[in-house]
């Protein structure tokens, strides 16, 4: 009977140890830097489309812009960007370019004034874009995305579309415009659409739609800042351990050598080693035992020439059983190290 149980355990282990893909999605950044560039001109102090749309963030376009900046900031994943916040008409730095964190940008957004005097309805949008080129765009490396929160009105200074076109000519695909369209007249709408049409990495969406619809905000951020890719993790095999042990048994050496061969043939492949235990003993002890099991397999890979930086050894302790812990056979299956390859 004992021999029969061992055979059953090994057969089940063989089935569980077969190769199988487990795809996971992850976000990757499209740009290295982004700038919130908010139109602070006189026209932004007027109500949107001549009405007070409180549901769109307030009674004026600048209030809508501020609400939108809040909403987008709350949804932007922290993927290693550098970010800053500036206004134009007049040009002012509210948050200098720095490693992006929601908590850092949020107080800067709150400092944007929404109650200010209107001086002759002057809107020098083109000059604002020229100021942005002087600092900070010219000081940044990598790809930069500029979120322009604006109604598109421009009735003073240089043509904003011409300036934007000049900037695209200067920086090429390293500069993208992400237009938050708060236009409420044909002229403003045409200006913003013309800027959005200047390059393939540009994005544009109506401000009211972004305020109304979380799905629209998600789509806009996916267009501008990040994308999803399949992060493929392949479950290679599992090896098994005796009770309270972490030494590698001879019968599993060929399995590990096969894994080493695969990794050596694919220099970009990473190895994930997950140590597991049965439920005998305390949770704290089993976490340590699971780590020792994962570390013993890591030591084998390193001894065979695999760089330790390519290997992650982690413990799940008793938290992730693949079989019942109520039987000896089940506990034997839970005393394992799962070997995964990440491409």
Tab-separated table of C-alpha atoms in Angstrom, residues 1 21 27 45 71 74 84 129 134 146 149 193 220 228 233 240 247-248 253 302 310 317 321-322 326 341:
chain	number	residue	atom	x	y	z
A	1	UNK	CA	0.000	0.000	0.000
A	21	UNK	CA	1.235	29.403	-19.978
A	27	UNK	CA	0.782	48.581	-17.908
A	45	UNK	CA	-13.079	82.292	-16.648
A	71	UNK	CA	-9.766	63.258	-11.933
A	74	UNK	CA	-6.329	60.169	-9.476
A	84	UNK	CA	4.943	68.879	-13.765
A	129	UNK	CA	3.277	77.208	-26.041
A	134	UNK	CA	11.858	77.304	-23.199
A	146	UNK	CA	1.682	67.688	-22.902
A	149	UNK	CA	-6.535	71.903	-20.892
A	193	UNK	CA	-8.458	69.838	-33.503
A	220	UNK	CA	-7.928	58.888	-22.915
A	228	UNK	CA	-1.382	47.168	-21.763
A	233	UNK	CA	4.607	33.729	-17.418
A	240	UNK	CA	8.933	18.278	-4.415
A	247	UNK	CA	17.441	19.903	0.013
A	248	UNK	CA	16.969	18.990	-3.662
A	253	UNK	CA	18.057	17.163	-10.693
A	302	UNK	CA	23.259	30.117	-9.941
A	310	UNK	CA	17.610	37.006	-13.296
A	317	UNK	CA	4.447	29.181	2.872
A	321	UNK	CA	-2.000	24.537	-1.496
A	322	UNK	CA	-2.692	22.534	-4.655
A	326	UNK	CA	-5.779	16.310	5.352
A	341	UNK	CA	9.744	31.563	-16.644
